[in-house]
CSV table of C-alpha atoms in Angstrom, one decimal:
chain,number,residue,atom,x,y,z
P,1,UNK,CA,51.9,-8.6,19.7
P,2,UNK,CA,49.7,-11.7,20.0
P,3,UNK,CA,47.0,-9.7,21.7
P,4,UNK,CA,47.0,-7.1,19.0
P,5,UNK,CA,46.4,-9.8,16.4
P,6,UNK,CA,43.2,-10.6,18.1
P,7,UNK,CA,41.6,-7.3,16.9
P,8,UNK,CA,42.0,-7.8,13.1
P,9,UNK,CA,41.1,-11.5,13.5
P,10,UNK,CA,37.9,-10.4,15.3
P,11,UNK,CA,37.1,-7.9,12.6
P,12,UNK,CA,37.6,-10.5,9.9
P,13,UNK,CA,35.2,-12.8,11.7
P,14,UNK,CA,32.6,-10.1,12.2
P,15,UNK,CA,32.8,-8.9,8.6
P,16,UNK,CA,32.3,-12.5,7.5
P,17,UNK,CA,29.4,-12.9,9.9
P,18,UNK,CA,27.7,-9.8,8.7
P,19,UNK,CA,28.6,-10.0,5.0
P,20,UNK,CA,25.6,-12.0,3.8
P,21,UNK,CA,22.9,-10.1,5.7
P,22,UNK,CA,24.4,-6.7,4.6
P,23,UNK,CA,24.8,-7.9,1.0
P,24,UNK,CA,21.1,-9.1,1.0
P,25,UNK,CA,20.0,-5.8,2.5
P,26,UNK,CA,21.8,-3.7,-0.1
P,27,UNK,CA,20.1,-5.8,-2.8
P,28,UNK,CA,16.7,-5.4,-1.2
P,29,UNK,CA,16.8,-1.6,-1.4
P,30,UNK,CA,18.5,-1.6,-4.8
P,31,UNK,CA,21.9,-0.2,-4.0
P,32,UNK,CA,23.7,-3.1,-5.6
P,33,UNK,CA,21.1,-3.5,-8.4
P,34,UNK,CA,22.2,-1.2,-11.1
P,35,UNK,CA,19.4,0.3,-13.3
P,36,UNK,CA,21.2,-1.0,-16.4
P,37,UNK,CA,20.8,-4.5,-15.2
P,38,UNK,CA,17.0,-4.4,-15.0
P,39,UNK,CA,15.2,-5.9,-17.9
P,40,UNK,CA,11.5,-5.9,-18.8
P,41,UNK,CA,9.3,-8.9,-17.9
P,42,UNK,CA,5.8,-8.1,-19.2
P,43,UNK,CA,4.0,-11.2,-18.2
P,44,UNK,CA,4.1,-14.3,-20.3
P,45,UNK,CA,3.2,-12.5,-23.5
P,46,UNK,CA,4.6,-9.0,-24.1
P,47,UNK,CA,2.1,-8.4,-26.9
P,48,UNK,CA,-0.7,-8.7,-24.3
P,49,UNK,CA,0.3,-5.4,-22.6
P,50,UNK,CA,-2.6,-2.9,-22.1
P,51,UNK,CA,-2.3,0.4,-20.4
P,52,UNK,CA,-5.3,2.1,-18.7
P,53,UNK,CA,-4.5,5.8,-18.4
P,54,UNK,CA,-7.9,6.7,-16.9
P,55,UNK,CA,-6.7,4.7,-13.8
P,56,UNK,CA,-4.0,7.2,-12.8
P,57,UNK,CA,-1.6,7.0,-9.9
P,58,UNK,CA,-3.6,4.1,-8.3
P,59,UNK,CA,-1.9,3.2,-5.1
P,60,UNK,CA,-4.1,0.2,-4.3
P,61,UNK,CA,-6.2,-2.3,-6.3
P,62,UNK,CA,-8.8,-4.8,-5.0
P,63,UNK,CA,-11.1,-7.4,-6.3
P,64,UNK,CA,-14.5,-8.4,-4.8
P,65,UNK,CA,-16.0,-11.9,-5.0
P,66,UNK,CA,-19.4,-10.5,-5.7
P,67,UNK,CA,-18.3,-8.3,-8.6
P,68,UNK,CA,-16.3,-8.8,-11.8
P,69,UNK,CA,-14.7,-5.4,-11.4
P,70,UNK,CA,-11.4,-4.2,-9.9
P,71,UNK,CA,-11.6,-1.4,-7.4
P,72,UNK,CA,-8.8,1.2,-7.4
P,73,UNK,CA,-7.7,4.2,-5.3
P,74,UNK,CA,-6.4,6.7,-7.8
P,75,UNK,CA,-5.8,10.4,-8.5
P,76,UNK,CA,-7.1,12.8,-11.1
P,77,UNK,CA,-4.9,12.7,-14.2
P,78,UNK,CA,-5.9,16.4,-14.7
P,79,UNK,CA,-3.9,17.2,-11.5
P,80,UNK,CA,-0.9,14.9,-12.1
P,81,UNK,CA,1.5,16.7,-9.7
P,82,UNK,CA,-0.6,16.5,-6.5
P,83,UNK,CA,1.1,13.4,-5.2
P,84,UNK,CA,4.5,15.0,-5.7
P,85,UNK,CA,3.4,18.1,-3.8
P,86,UNK,CA,1.4,16.7,-0.9
P,87,UNK,CA,1.6,13.0,0.1
P,88,UNK,CA,2.4,12.5,3.8
P,89,UNK,CA,3.2,8.7,3.4
P,90,UNK,CA,6.3,9.8,1.5
P,91,UNK,CA,6.9,12.7,3.9
P,92,UNK,CA,5.9,15.2,1.2
P,93,UNK,CA,4.2,18.2,2.9
P,94,UNK,CA,5.2,21.0,0.4
P,95,UNK,CA,1.7,22.1,-0.9
P,96,UNK,CA,-1.1,21.4,1.5
P,97,UNK,CA,-3.6,22.8,-1.0
P,98,UNK,CA,-2.9,19.9,-3.4
P,99,UNK,CA,-5.6,17.7,-1.9
P,100,UNK,CA,-8.5,17.6,-4.4
P,101,UNK,CA,-7.5,14.9,-6.8
P,102,UNK,CA,-8.5,11.7,-5.1
P,103,UNK,CA,-10.9,9.4,-6.8
P,104,UNK,CA,-12.3,5.9,-6.6
P,105,UNK,CA,-12.2,4.0,-9.9
P,106,UNK,CA,-13.6,0.7,-11.1
P,107,UNK,CA,-11.8,-1.3,-13.9
P,108,UNK,CA,-13.4,-3.9,-16.1
P,109,UNK,CA,-10.7,-6.6,-16.4
P,110,UNK,CA,-12.3,-7.9,-19.7
P,111,UNK,CA,-12.6,-4.6,-21.6
P,112,UNK,CA,-10.0,-2.6,-19.6
P,113,UNK,CA,-12.5,0.3,-19.3
P,114,UNK,CA,-12.1,2.5,-16.3
P,115,UNK,CA,-15.0,4.3,-14.6
P,116,UNK,CA,-14.6,7.0,-11.9
P,117,UNK,CA,-17.3,6.7,-9.2
P,118,UNK,CA,-19.4,9.7,-8.3
P,119,UNK,CA,-19.0,10.3,-4.6
P,120,UNK,CA,-22.4,11.4,-3.4
P,121,UNK,CA,-22.8,13.5,-0.2
P,122,UNK,CA,-19.0,13.7,0.1
P,123,UNK,CA,-18.3,17.1,1.6
P,124,UNK,CA,-14.7,16.5,2.7
P,125,UNK,CA,-12.3,19.5,2.1
P,126,UNK,CA,-10.2,17.1,0.0
P,127,UNK,CA,-9.4,13.5,-0.9
P,128,UNK,CA,-5.8,12.1,-1.1
P,129,UNK,CA,-6.1,8.4,-1.7
P,130,UNK,CA,-3.9,5.6,-0.4
P,131,UNK,CA,-4.9,2.1,0.7
P,132,UNK,CA,-8.5,0.9,0.3
P,133,UNK,CA,-10.6,-2.2,1.0
P,134,UNK,CA,-13.9,-3.4,-0.4
P,135,UNK,CA,-16.3,-5.8,1.3
P,136,UNK,CA,-19.8,-7.1,0.4
P,137,UNK,CA,-22.6,-5.5,2.2
P,138,UNK,CA,-23.7,-8.4,4.4
P,139,UNK,CA,-27.4,-7.3,4.1
P,140,UNK,CA,-27.3,-7.4,0.4
P,141,UNK,CA,-23.9,-9.0,-0.8
P,142,UNK,CA,-24.9,-9.6,-4.4
P,143,UNK,CA,-25.8,-6.0,-5.2
P,144,UNK,CA,-23.8,-3.7,-2.9
P,145,UNK,CA,-20.5,-3.2,-1.1
P,146,UNK,CA,-18.7,-1.0,1.4
P,147,UNK,CA,-15.5,0.8,0.3
P,148,UNK,CA,-13.0,1.9,3.0
P,149,UNK,CA,-10.5,4.5,1.7
P,150,UNK,CA,-7.6,6.1,3.5
P,151,UNK,CA,-7.2,9.8,2.9
P,152,UNK,CA,-4.4,12.2,3.9
P,153,UNK,CA,-5.5,15.8,4.5
P,154,UNK,CA,-3.7,18.8,6.1
P,155,UNK,CA,-4.2,19.1,9.8
P,156,UNK,CA,-6.2,22.3,10.6
P,157,UNK,CA,-4.4,22.5,13.9
P,158,UNK,CA,-1.2,23.0,11.9
P,159,UNK,CA,-2.2,24.8,8.8
P,160,UNK,CA,-4.5,27.8,8.3
P,161,UNK,CA,-6.8,26.1,5.7
P,162,UNK,CA,-7.7,29.5,4.2
P,163,UNK,CA,-4.1,30.4,3.4
P,164,UNK,CA,-2.6,26.9,3.5
P,165,UNK,CA,0.3,28.2,5.6
P,166,UNK,CA,1.2,27.0,9.2
P,167,UNK,CA,-0.3,28.9,12.1
P,168,UNK,CA,2.2,31.3,13.6
P,169,UNK,CA,2.5,29.6,16.9
P,170,UNK,CA,2.4,26.0,15.8
P,171,UNK,CA,4.8,23.6,17.4
P,172,UNK,CA,6.9,20.7,15.9
P,173,UNK,CA,4.8,18.2,17.9
P,174,UNK,CA,1.7,19.1,16.0
P,175,UNK,CA,1.2,16.7,13.0
P,176,UNK,CA,1.1,18.3,9.6
P,177,UNK,CA,-1.5,15.7,8.3
P,178,UNK,CA,-4.8,14.7,9.8
P,179,UNK,CA,-5.3,11.4,8.0
P,180,UNK,CA,-8.6,9.6,8.1
P,181,UNK,CA,-10.6,6.7,6.7
P,182,UNK,CA,-13.6,7.5,4.4
P,183,UNK,CA,-16.4,5.0,4.3
P,184,UNK,CA,-18.7,4.7,1.2
P,185,UNK,CA,-21.6,2.5,0.3
P,186,UNK,CA,-21.6,1.4,-3.3
P,187,UNK,CA,-24.4,-0.2,-5.3
P,188,UNK,CA,-22.6,-2.6,-7.6
P,189,UNK,CA,-22.7,-2.0,-11.3
P,190,UNK,CA,-23.5,1.6,-10.8
P,191,UNK,CA,-21.3,4.7,-11.1
P,192,UNK,CA,-22.1,6.0,-7.6
P,193,UNK,CA,-20.9,5.6,-4.1
P,194,UNK,CA,-22.6,7.2,-1.1
P,195,UNK,CA,-20.4,8.7,1.6
P,196,UNK,CA,-21.3,7.3,5.0
P,197,UNK,CA,-18.8,9.0,7.3
P,198,UNK,CA,-15.2,9.9,8.1
P,199,UNK,CA,-13.2,8.1,10.8
P,200,UNK,CA,-10.3,9.3,12.9
P,201,UNK,CA,-8.7,8.3,16.2
P,202,UNK,CA,-5.4,9.2,18.0
P,203,UNK,CA,-4.1,5.7,17.4
P,204,UNK,CA,-4.5,6.2,13.6
P,205,UNK,CA,-1.3,8.2,13.1
P,206,UNK,CA,0.3,7.3,9.7
P,207,UNK,CA,-2.3,5.0,8.1
P,208,UNK,CA,-1.2,3.2,4.9
P,209,UNK,CA,-3.5,0.2,4.2
P,210,UNK,CA,-6.5,-1.6,5.9
P,211,UNK,CA,-8.5,-4.7,6.0
P,212,UNK,CA,-12.2,-4.4,6.8
P,213,UNK,CA,-13.6,-7.1,9.1
P,214,UNK,CA,-17.2,-5.8,9.0
P,215,UNK,CA,-19.0,-2.7,7.8
P,216,UNK,CA,-18.1,-1.1,11.2
P,217,UNK,CA,-14.6,-2.5,11.9
P,218,UNK,CA,-11.2,-2.8,10.3
P,219,UNK,CA,-7.5,-3.3,10.8
P,220,UNK,CA,-5.2,-0.4,9.7
P,221,UNK,CA,-1.4,-0.1,9.5
P,222,UNK,CA,0.6,2.8,10.8
P,223,UNK,CA,3.6,2.6,8.4
P,224,UNK,CA,5.9,4.8,10.5
P,225,UNK,CA,6.1,5.8,14.1
P,226,UNK,CA,7.7,9.1,13.2
P,227,UNK,CA,6.0,11.3,10.5
P,228,UNK,CA,9.2,13.1,9.4
P,229,UNK,CA,12.8,13.8,10.2
P,230,UNK,CA,15.9,11.7,10.9
P,231,UNK,CA,14.1,9.1,13.0
P,232,UNK,CA,11.6,8.5,10.2
P,233,UNK,CA,14.6,8.1,7.8
P,234,UNK,CA,16.1,5.6,10.3
P,235,UNK,CA,12.8,3.6,10.0
P,236,UNK,CA,13.3,3.4,6.2
P,237,UNK,CA,17.0,2.6,6.2
P,238,UNK,CA,17.2,0.1,9.1
P,239,UNK,CA,15.2,-3.1,9.8
P,240,UNK,CA,12.9,-4.6,12.5
P,241,UNK,CA,15.7,-5.5,15.0
P,242,UNK,CA,16.7,-1.8,15.1
P,243,UNK,CA,13.5,0.2,14.3
P,244,UNK,CA,10.5,-2.0,14.9
P,245,UNK,CA,8.6,0.9,16.3
P,246,UNK,CA,5.2,0.9,14.7
P,247,UNK,CA,1.9,-1.1,14.8
P,248,UNK,CA,-1.3,-2.4,13.4
P,249,UNK,CA,-4.5,-1.0,15.0
P,250,UNK,CA,-8.0,-2.5,15.2
P,251,UNK,CA,-10.8,0.1,14.9
P,252,UNK,CA,-14.5,-0.2,15.6
P,253,UNK,CA,-17.1,2.5,15.2
P,254,UNK,CA,-20.8,3.3,15.5
P,255,UNK,CA,-22.9,5.9,13.9
P,256,UNK,CA,-23.2,7.3,10.4
P,257,UNK,CA,-22.9,10.9,9.1
P,258,UNK,CA,-21.5,12.1,12.4
P,259,UNK,CA,-20.5,15.8,12.9
P,260,UNK,CA,-17.2,14.8,14.5
P,261,UNK,CA,-14.8,12.4,12.9
P,262,UNK,CA,-14.0,10.5,16.1
P,263,UNK,CA,-17.6,10.1,17.3
P,264,UNK,CA,-18.3,6.5,18.3
P,265,UNK,CA,-14.7,5.4,17.3
P,266,UNK,CA,-12.7,3.0,19.5
P,267,UNK,CA,-9.3,1.6,18.7
P,268,UNK,CA,-6.7,-0.7,20.2
P,269,UNK,CA,-3.3,-1.9,19.1
P,270,UNK,CA,-3.6,-5.4,17.6
P,271,UNK,CA,0.1,-5.9,16.8
P,272,UNK,CA,3.0,-3.9,18.1
P,273,UNK,CA,6.7,-3.6,17.5
P,274,UNK,CA,6.6,-3.9,13.7
P,275,UNK,CA,8.9,-2.3,11.2
P,276,UNK,CA,7.3,-0.2,8.4
P,277,UNK,CA,4.0,-2.0,8.5
P,278,UNK,CA,2.7,-1.0,5.1
P,279,UNK,CA,0.4,-3.1,2.9
P,280,UNK,CA,-2.3,-5.2,4.5
P,281,UNK,CA,-4.4,-7.8,2.8
P,282,UNK,CA,-6.4,-11.0,3.1
P,283,UNK,CA,-4.8,-14.4,2.7
P,284,UNK,CA,-5.9,-17.9,2.0
P,285,UNK,CA,-8.4,-18.3,4.9
P,286,UNK,CA,-10.9,-16.1,6.7
P,287,UNK,CA,-8.5,-15.6,9.6
P,288,UNK,CA,-5.3,-15.0,7.6
P,289,UNK,CA,-4.1,-11.5,7.2
P,290,UNK,CA,-0.9,-10.6,5.2
P,291,UNK,CA,1.2,-7.7,6.4
P,292,UNK,CA,4.1,-6.3,4.3
P,293,UNK,CA,7.1,-4.5,5.8
P,294,UNK,CA,7.7,-2.3,2.8
P,295,UNK,CA,11.3,-1.1,3.2
P,296,UNK,CA,12.3,-4.2,5.0
P,297,UNK,CA,11.2,-6.5,2.2
P,298,UNK,CA,9.4,-8.9,4.5
P,299,UNK,CA,5.9,-10.5,4.1
P,300,UNK,CA,4.4,-11.6,7.3
P,301,UNK,CA,1.4,-13.9,7.6
P,302,UNK,CA,-0.8,-13.2,10.6
P,303,UNK,CA,-3.7,-15.0,12.3
P,304,UNK,CA,-6.6,-12.8,13.3
P,305,UNK,CA,-8.5,-14.0,16.4
P,306,UNK,CA,-11.2,-12.7,18.7
P,307,UNK,CA,-10.3,-12.0,22.3
P,308,UNK,CA,-12.2,-10.7,25.3
P,309,UNK,CA,-10.6,-7.3,24.8
P,310,UNK,CA,-11.4,-7.2,21.0
P,311,UNK,CA,-9.3,-8.6,18.2
P,312,UNK,CA,-5.6,-9.5,18.1
P,313,UNK,CA,-3.1,-10.6,15.4
P,314,UNK,CA,-0.5,-13.3,16.0
P,315,UNK,CA,2.5,-14.0,13.7
P,316,UNK,CA,2.4,-17.2,11.7
P,317,UNK,CA,5.6,-16.8,9.7
P,318,UNK,CA,7.8,-14.3,7.8
P,319,UNK,CA,9.3,-14.4,4.4
P,320,UNK,CA,12.1,-12.1,3.1
P,321,UNK,CA,12.2,-11.1,-0.5
P,322,UNK,CA,15.1,-9.6,-2.5
P,323,UNK,CA,13.1,-6.4,-3.2
P,324,UNK,CA,11.0,-4.0,-1.2
P,325,UNK,CA,7.3,-4.9,-0.9
P,326,UNK,CA,4.0,-3.0,-0.8
P,327,UNK,CA,0.4,-4.0,-0.9
P,328,UNK,CA,-0.2,-7.8,-0.8
P,329,UNK,CA,-3.1,-9.6,-2.6
P,330,UNK,CA,-4.0,-13.2,-2.7
P,331,UNK,CA,-4.9,-15.2,-5.8
P,332,UNK,CA,-7.3,-18.0,-4.8
P,333,UNK,CA,-6.8,-20.4,-7.7
P,334,UNK,CA,-7.7,-24.0,-7.0
P,335,UNK,CA,-4.7,-25.0,-9.3
P,336,UNK,CA,-2.0,-22.7,-8.1
P,337,UNK,CA,-2.9,-20.3,-5.3
P,338,UNK,CA,-0.5,-17.8,-4.0
P,339,UNK,CA,0.5,-14.3,-2.8
P,340,UNK,CA,0.9,-11.5,-5.3
P,341,UNK,CA,3.5,-9.0,-4.0
P,342,UNK,CA,4.3,-5.7,-5.8
P,343,UNK,CA,7.4,-3.7,-4.9
P,344,UNK,CA,10.4,-1.7,-6.1
P,345,UNK,CA,13.7,-2.8,-7.6
P,346,UNK,CA,15.5,0.5,-6.6
P,347,UNK,CA,13.7,1.8,-3.6
P,348,UNK,CA,16.9,3.7,-2.8
P,349,UNK,CA,16.0,6.3,-5.4
P,350,UNK,CA,12.4,6.9,-4.3
P,351,UNK,CA,13.0,9.6,-1.7
P,352,UNK,CA,15.0,11.8,-4.1
P,353,UNK,CA,12.6,11.3,-7.1
P,354,UNK,CA,9.2,11.3,-5.4
P,355,UNK,CA,8.8,15.1,-5.7
P,356,UNK,CA,9.2,15.0,-9.4
P,357,UNK,CA,6.3,14.3,-11.8
P,358,UNK,CA,7.4,12.5,-14.9
P,359,UNK,CA,5.0,12.3,-17.8
P,360,UNK,CA,4.9,9.0,-19.7
P,361,UNK,CA,7.7,8.7,-22.3
P,362,UNK,CA,10.2,10.8,-20.4
P,363,UNK,CA,12.6,8.2,-19.2
P,364,UNK,CA,12.7,5.3,-16.8
P,365,UNK,CA,12.0,6.0,-13.1
P,366,UNK,CA,11.4,3.9,-10.0
P,367,UNK,CA,11.4,0.4,-11.7
P,368,UNK,CA,8.6,-1.9,-10.3
P,369,UNK,CA,8.5,-5.7,-9.8
P,370,UNK,CA,5.6,-8.1,-9.0
P,371,UNK,CA,6.5,-11.5,-7.4
P,372,UNK,CA,4.2,-14.5,-7.1
P,373,UNK,CA,4.8,-16.7,-4.1
P,374,UNK,CA,2.9,-20.1,-4.4
P,375,UNK,CA,1.1,-21.5,-1.4
P,376,UNK,CA,1.6,-25.2,-0.8
P,377,UNK,CA,-1.2,-27.6,0.0
P,378,UNK,CA,0.1,-27.8,3.6
P,379,UNK,CA,-0.2,-24.0,3.8
P,380,UNK,CA,3.5,-23.1,3.6
P,381,UNK,CA,4.9,-20.4,1.4
P,382,UNK,CA,7.0,-21.8,-1.4
P,383,UNK,CA,9.7,-19.1,-1.5
P,384,UNK,CA,12.0,-21.3,-3.6
P,385,UNK,CA,9.3,-21.3,-6.4
P,386,UNK,CA,8.9,-17.5,-6.4
P,387,UNK,CA,8.1,-16.3,-9.9
P,388,UNK,CA,8.6,-12.8,-11.3
P,389,UNK,CA,5.3,-12.0,-13.1
P,390,UNK,CA,6.1,-8.5,-14.0
P,391,UNK,CA,9.2,-6.3,-14.1
P,392,UNK,CA,9.8,-3.0,-15.8
P,393,UNK,CA,12.7,-0.6,-16.3
P,394,UNK,CA,10.4,2.2,-15.2
P,395,UNK,CA,9.4,3.7,-18.5
P,396,UNK,CA,6.1,1.7,-19.0
P,397,UNK,CA,5.2,1.7,-15.3
P,398,UNK,CA,6.7,4.0,-12.6
P,399,UNK,CA,6.6,2.4,-9.1
P,400,UNK,CA,4.8,-0.8,-8.1
P,401,UNK,CA,2.6,-0.6,-5.1
P,402,UNK,CA,-0.2,-3.0,-5.9
P,403,UNK,CA,-1.1,-5.9,-8.2
P,404,UNK,CA,-4.0,-8.4,-8.6
P,405,UNK,CA,-4.6,-11.4,-10.7
P,406,UNK,CA,-8.0,-11.9,-12.4
P,407,UNK,CA,-9.3,-14.8,-14.4
P,408,UNK,CA,-10.7,-13.7,-17.7
P,409,UNK,CA,-12.0,-16.1,-20.3
P,410,UNK,CA,-9.7,-18.9,-19.3
P,411,UNK,CA,-6.5,-16.9,-18.9
P,412,UNK,CA,-4.9,-15.1,-16.0
P,413,UNK,CA,-4.5,-11.3,-16.3
P,414,UNK,CA,-2.2,-9.3,-14.0
P,415,UNK,CA,-3.2,-5.7,-13.2
P,416,UNK,CA,-0.4,-3.7,-11.7
P,417,UNK,CA,-0.1,-0.1,-10.6
P,418,UNK,CA,1.9,2.3,-8.5
P,419,UNK,CA,1.5,5.5,-6.5
P,420,UNK,CA,3.3,7.5,-9.1
P,421,UNK,CA,2.2,5.5,-12.1
P,422,UNK,CA,0.7,7.2,-15.2
P,423,UNK,CA,-1.6,4.2,-15.8
P,424,UNK,CA,-2.6,0.8,-14.6
P,425,UNK,CA,-0.9,-1.9,-16.7
P,426,UNK,CA,-2.4,-5.2,-17.5
P,427,UNK,CA,-0.6,-8.3,-18.9
P,428,UNK,CA,-1.3,-11.9,-19.5
P,429,UNK,CA,0.5,-14.2,-17.0
P,430,UNK,CA,1.1,-17.9,-16.6
P,431,UNK,CA,1.7,-19.2,-13.1
């Protein structure tokens, strides 16, 4: 009898030990956060809300020190259902012909005007936008920039691109998507961007976001090890101790306008064993890189260093948030600098709803949140001082994948968007 009592006692002890981590995990993905409990936080002044419908389904936003504009990776509002029909990052492979709507957009943070860039010499069969990065042209930083943009196109080894149906003898080991990075050169304050080349490599499997280190090199995340199926689902549901299977890759390349996408491209794994490495961005210093574990709700600060073999990333620290996270940005204010982290309050709903296009005004879907994490003078992240800058039930803004803070005439404006958002939303914030 005494020995039998050990079993329930052990179970009680184990349940007590695991209770807090499990409770926190359920909160992160939104299972215990009921939709009715979510309230709107539209910056510091709700009357300051502006929507920018010409910036449609913008998955990523970036600022550039040498330009007053915001750069965005968006989709064509005339083709609003493309992301719900073909978007490999969400394991949506239903309509491989839905790949023509990608666009690069600039936003004036003062006037809220959006301008679609004309992509000169861009002969790609399609453009499905995701993460981007923008850096000054080192030969002329004041007047031009390079734009790196991830694009997800159907794999011609899997699909017959004339009929958009799989080849008859295709195997399950053949990827459905052949993702690549598109490189453009953009004269600032113009409406044009010149396509330089496309870049692929076998190590670039499921690219999500990138950080350019020069006009010919970049870090890029592979957000999943598995592209689809139950093991991919496990990567979304579980956390790093169980499914830390993916990586961040460092890529260099030579040559412009090459016939083959992999000409002159070399790549190496810079950081391995990561869980859902999703958003990637710059931090407070030239060597600091910020990596977000999306479904795990973890922000990781990394140090980028040169090695004899190339470049490597070392972990500085990790911070867990109570919601999922996506693309990180950094607000370099001399008064209150910090990390701007967009995410979802009910990520648990995303898989079931991501194939459904919802026009604005048709209910609340996929509520977003933007958290601000101040950076202390000693460099630490002040998690205890986290501030919610933006939160929405999902009717003004659907999904939250990216946000930036911009100084405009003495005030701070937050611009936030999402991969399924009908517009970029701008609000006034106080930090």
